[in-house]
Short mmCIF file of C-alpha atoms in Angstrom, two decimals:
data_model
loop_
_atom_site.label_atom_id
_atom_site.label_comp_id
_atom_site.label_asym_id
_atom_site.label_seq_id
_atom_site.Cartn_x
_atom_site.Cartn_y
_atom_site.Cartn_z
CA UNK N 11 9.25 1.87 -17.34
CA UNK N 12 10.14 5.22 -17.09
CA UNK N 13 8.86 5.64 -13.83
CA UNK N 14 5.97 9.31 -13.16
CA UNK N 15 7.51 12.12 -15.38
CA UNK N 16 6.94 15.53 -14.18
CA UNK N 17 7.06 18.75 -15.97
CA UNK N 18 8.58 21.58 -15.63
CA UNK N 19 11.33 20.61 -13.23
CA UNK N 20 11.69 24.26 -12.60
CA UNK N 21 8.86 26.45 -12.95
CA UNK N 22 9.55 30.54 -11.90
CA UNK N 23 7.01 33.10 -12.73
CA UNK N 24 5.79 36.29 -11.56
CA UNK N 25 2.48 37.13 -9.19
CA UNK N 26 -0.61 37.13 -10.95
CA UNK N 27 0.26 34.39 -13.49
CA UNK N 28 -1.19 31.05 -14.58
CA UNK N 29 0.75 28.18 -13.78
CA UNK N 30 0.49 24.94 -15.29
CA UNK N 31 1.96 21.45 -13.87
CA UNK N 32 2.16 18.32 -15.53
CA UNK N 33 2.14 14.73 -15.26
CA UNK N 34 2.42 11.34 -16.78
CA UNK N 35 1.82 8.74 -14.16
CA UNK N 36 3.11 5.22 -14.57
CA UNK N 37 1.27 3.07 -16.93
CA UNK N 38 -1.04 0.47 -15.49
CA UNK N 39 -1.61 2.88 -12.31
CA UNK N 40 -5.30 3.42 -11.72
CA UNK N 41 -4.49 6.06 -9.22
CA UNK N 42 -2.82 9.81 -8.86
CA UNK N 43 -1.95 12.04 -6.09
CA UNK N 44 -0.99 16.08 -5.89
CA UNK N 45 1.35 16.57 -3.10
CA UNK N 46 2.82 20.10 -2.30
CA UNK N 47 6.08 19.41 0.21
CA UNK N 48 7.27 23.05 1.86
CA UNK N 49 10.09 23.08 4.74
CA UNK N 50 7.11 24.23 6.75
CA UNK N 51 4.35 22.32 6.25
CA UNK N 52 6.28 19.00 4.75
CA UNK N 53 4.49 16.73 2.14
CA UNK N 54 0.67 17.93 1.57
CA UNK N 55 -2.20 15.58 0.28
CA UNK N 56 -3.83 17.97 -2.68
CA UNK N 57 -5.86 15.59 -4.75
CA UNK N 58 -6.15 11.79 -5.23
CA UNK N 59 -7.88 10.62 -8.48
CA UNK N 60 -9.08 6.81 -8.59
CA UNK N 61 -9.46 5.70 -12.76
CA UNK N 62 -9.32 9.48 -13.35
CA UNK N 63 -12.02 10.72 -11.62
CA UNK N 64 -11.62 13.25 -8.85
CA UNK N 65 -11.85 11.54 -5.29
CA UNK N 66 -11.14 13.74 -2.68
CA UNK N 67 -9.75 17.50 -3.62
CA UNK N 68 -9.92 18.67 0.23
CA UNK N 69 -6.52 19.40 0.24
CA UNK N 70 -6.69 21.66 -2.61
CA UNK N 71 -6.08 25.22 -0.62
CA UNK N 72 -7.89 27.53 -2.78
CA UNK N 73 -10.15 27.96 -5.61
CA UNK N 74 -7.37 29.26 -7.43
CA UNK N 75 -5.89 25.72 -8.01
CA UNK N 76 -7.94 23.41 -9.89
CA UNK N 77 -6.51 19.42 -11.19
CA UNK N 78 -7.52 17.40 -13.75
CA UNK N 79 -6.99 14.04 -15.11
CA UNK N 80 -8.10 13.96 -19.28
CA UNK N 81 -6.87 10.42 -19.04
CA UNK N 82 -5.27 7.63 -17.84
CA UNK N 83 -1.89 8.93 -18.69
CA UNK N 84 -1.97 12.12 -17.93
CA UNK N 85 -2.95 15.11 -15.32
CA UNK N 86 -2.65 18.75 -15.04
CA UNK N 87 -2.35 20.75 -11.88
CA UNK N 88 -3.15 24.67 -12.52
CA UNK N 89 -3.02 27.61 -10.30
CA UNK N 90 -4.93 30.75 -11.54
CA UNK N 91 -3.36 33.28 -10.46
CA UNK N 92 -0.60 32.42 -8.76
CA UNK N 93 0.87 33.92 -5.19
CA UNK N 94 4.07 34.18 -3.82
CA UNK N 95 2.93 32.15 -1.39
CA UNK N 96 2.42 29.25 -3.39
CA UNK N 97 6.18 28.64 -3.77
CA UNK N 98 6.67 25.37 -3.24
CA UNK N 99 7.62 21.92 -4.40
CA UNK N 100 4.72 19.40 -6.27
CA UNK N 101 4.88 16.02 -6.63
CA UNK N 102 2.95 13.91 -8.83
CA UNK N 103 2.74 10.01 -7.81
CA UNK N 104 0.77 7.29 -8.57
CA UNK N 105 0.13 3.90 -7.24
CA UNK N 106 -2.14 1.01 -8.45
CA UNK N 107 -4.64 0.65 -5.52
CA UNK N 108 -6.41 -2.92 -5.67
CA UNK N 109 -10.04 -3.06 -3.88
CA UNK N 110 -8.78 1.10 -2.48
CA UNK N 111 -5.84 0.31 -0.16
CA UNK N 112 -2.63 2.32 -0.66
CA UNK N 113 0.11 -0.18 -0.91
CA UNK N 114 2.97 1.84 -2.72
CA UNK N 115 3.32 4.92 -4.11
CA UNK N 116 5.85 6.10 -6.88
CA UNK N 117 7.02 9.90 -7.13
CA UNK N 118 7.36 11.91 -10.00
CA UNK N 119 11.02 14.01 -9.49
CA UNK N 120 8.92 17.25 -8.87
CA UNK N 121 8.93 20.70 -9.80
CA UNK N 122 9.95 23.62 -8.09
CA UNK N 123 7.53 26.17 -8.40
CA UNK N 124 9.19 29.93 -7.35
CA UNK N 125 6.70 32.37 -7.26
CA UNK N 126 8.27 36.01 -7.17
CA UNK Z 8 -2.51 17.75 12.35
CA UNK Z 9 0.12 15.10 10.96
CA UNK Z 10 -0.85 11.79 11.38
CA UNK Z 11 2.80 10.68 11.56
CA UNK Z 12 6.05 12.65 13.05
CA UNK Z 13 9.54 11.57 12.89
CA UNK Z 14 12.04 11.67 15.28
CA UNK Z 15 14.64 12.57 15.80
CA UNK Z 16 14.39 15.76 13.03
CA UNK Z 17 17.82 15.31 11.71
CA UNK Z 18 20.84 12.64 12.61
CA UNK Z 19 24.62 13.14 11.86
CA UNK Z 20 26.57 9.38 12.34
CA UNK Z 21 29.67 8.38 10.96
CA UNK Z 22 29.85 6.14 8.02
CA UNK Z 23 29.74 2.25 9.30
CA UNK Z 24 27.63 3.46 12.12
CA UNK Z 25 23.56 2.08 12.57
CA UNK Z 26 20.84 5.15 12.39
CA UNK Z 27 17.66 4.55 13.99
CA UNK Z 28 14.32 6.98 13.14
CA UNK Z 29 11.42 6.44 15.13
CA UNK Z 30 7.73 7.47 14.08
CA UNK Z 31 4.79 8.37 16.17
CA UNK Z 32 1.18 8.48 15.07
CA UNK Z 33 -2.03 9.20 16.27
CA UNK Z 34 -4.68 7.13 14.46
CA UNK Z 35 -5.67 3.34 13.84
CA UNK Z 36 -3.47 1.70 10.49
CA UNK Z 37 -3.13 -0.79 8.08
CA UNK Z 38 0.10 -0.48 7.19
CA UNK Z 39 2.77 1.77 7.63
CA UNK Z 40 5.52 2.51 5.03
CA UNK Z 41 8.81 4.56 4.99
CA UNK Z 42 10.26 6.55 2.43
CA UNK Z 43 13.92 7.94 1.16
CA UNK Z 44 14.34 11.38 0.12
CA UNK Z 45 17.47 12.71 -1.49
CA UNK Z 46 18.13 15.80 -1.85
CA UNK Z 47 15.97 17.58 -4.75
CA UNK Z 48 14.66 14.44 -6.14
CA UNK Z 49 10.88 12.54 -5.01
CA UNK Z 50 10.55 10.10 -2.11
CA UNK Z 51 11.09 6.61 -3.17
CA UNK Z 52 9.34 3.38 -1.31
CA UNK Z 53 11.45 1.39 1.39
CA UNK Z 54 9.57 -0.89 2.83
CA UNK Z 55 5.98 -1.54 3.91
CA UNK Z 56 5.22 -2.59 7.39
CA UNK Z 57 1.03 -4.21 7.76
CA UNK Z 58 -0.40 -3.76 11.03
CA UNK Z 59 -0.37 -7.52 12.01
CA UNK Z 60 3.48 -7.33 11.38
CA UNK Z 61 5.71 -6.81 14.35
CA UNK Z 62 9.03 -6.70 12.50
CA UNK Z 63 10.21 -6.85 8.68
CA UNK Z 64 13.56 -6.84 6.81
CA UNK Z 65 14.62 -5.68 3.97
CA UNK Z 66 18.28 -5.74 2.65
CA UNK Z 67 20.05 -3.61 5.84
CA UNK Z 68 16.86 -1.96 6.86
CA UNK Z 69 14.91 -3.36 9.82
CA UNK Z 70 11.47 -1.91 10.64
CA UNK Z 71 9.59 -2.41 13.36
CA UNK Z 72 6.00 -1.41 14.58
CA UNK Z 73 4.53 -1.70 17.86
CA UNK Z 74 0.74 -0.68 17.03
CA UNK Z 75 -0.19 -0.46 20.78
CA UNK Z 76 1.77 2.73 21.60
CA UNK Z 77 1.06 3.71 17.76
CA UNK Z 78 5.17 3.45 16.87
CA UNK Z 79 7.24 2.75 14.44
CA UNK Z 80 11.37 2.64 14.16
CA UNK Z 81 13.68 2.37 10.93
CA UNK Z 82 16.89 0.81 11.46
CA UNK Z 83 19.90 1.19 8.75
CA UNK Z 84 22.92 -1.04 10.17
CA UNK Z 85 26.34 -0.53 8.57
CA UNK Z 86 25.50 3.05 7.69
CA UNK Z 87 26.88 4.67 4.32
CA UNK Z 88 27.24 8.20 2.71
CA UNK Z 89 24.89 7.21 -0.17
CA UNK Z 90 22.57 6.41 2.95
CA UNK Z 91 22.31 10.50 3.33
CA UNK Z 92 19.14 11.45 2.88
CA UNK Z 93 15.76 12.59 3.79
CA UNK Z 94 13.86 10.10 5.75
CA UNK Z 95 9.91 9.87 5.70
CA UNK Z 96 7.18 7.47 7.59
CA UNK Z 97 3.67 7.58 5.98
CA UNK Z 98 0.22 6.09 7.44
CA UNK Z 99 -3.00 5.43 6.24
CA UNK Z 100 -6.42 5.76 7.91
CA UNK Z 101 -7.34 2.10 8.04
CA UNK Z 102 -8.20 -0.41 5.69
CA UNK Z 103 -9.73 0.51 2.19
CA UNK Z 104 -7.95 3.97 3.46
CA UNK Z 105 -6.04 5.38 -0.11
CA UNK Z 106 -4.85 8.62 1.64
CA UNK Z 107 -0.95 8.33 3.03
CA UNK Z 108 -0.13 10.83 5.39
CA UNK Z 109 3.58 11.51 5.82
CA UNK Z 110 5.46 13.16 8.27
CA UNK Z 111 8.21 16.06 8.06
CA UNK Z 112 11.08 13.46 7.98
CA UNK Z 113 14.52 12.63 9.77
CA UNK Z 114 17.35 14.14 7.77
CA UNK Z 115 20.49 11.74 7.98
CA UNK Z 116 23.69 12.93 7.42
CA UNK Z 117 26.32 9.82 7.12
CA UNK Z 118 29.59 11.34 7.01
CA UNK Z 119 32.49 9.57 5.26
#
């Protein structure tokens, strides 16, 4: 398996502009998680879809970022517009979750999202 | 607030050497798990530690947990350089809990 792949692994753009983040979670994973890491906040909680559906999205900071999972193999995480102060690091992961406990969960490499 | 916190924040032994992290946290668990970070890359699973566990092995990591002061400590004996890395402790909320809450890590530095 080729383990979560994460796209772009590098991401810079400019104030103002849409970003787009991918993800293709591990096949046979019923669940996905959004995780921002920053040196000074560490590893954030954005999102957690169970079998695609959106479970809990408290994490998500502002309206300007919105998530969504199309399908089992695949999720988007968008920021519209974007903010220096977004800069940051996302991870994608996603675990298989059997009656809703969190056993394991597998990361995605991440990608480094520079916001000038 | 985090639900877990490593300590100490970063560690600098010498190759051949035994690291230990320790992790506090606040709230009732089912299990507790640690995590490796290297540098620029995700976190990748050690080892999973249930809360009616008191000790588990894996390879030359030891974990242990003492749930009553809320605690857990990684142990790498026979440290190496490939060892260097980020080091992360993540809790749940509980049984049926799906959210893992991770701390802001140990960084280890093994030097050769």
């Amino acid at each position: 398996d080729a383990g979560v792949i994460q796209s772009p692994r590098h991401e810079v753009t400019e104030m103002g502009q849409e970003v787009t983040l991918r993800c293709k979670p591990i096949s046979g994973h019923n669940s996905l998680f959004w995780y921002r890491q920053t040196m000074m906040r560490g590893l954030e909680l954005l999102i957690y879809f169970n079998n695609n559906v959106p479970i809990d999205d408290s994490g998500m900071p502002e309206d300007r970022f919105s998530a969504k999972m199309p399908n089992a193999s695949f999720s988007t995480l968008k920021i519209q517009p974007s903010e220096p102060r977004d800069s940051a690091v996302y991870f994608c992961a996603s675990s298989f979750v059997p009656g809703g406990t969190n056993e394991k969960l597998f990361f995605g490499s991440g990608t480094q999202l520079s916001v000038l | 607030s985090q639900q877990g916190e490593e300590d100490p924040q970063a560690l600098s032994i010498q190759e051949g050497e035994n690291a230990t992290m320790n992790c506090s946290y606040k709230t009732s668990i089912n299990n507790l798990q640690w995590y490796r970070q290297n540098s620029g890359r995700g976190l990748v699973h050690l080892i999973l530690i249930r809360s009616n566990e008191r000790e588990k092995h894996s390879g030359r990591l030891r974990v242990t947990l003492d749930t009553s002061k809320k605690s857990s400590s990684l142990l790498i004996t026979a440290s190496r350089a490939a060892d260097t890395a980020s080091y992360f402790c993540a809790t749940d909320r509980g049984a049926g809990s799906y959210q893992l809450t991770f701390g802001k890590g140990t960084k280890l530095s093994v030097i050769p």
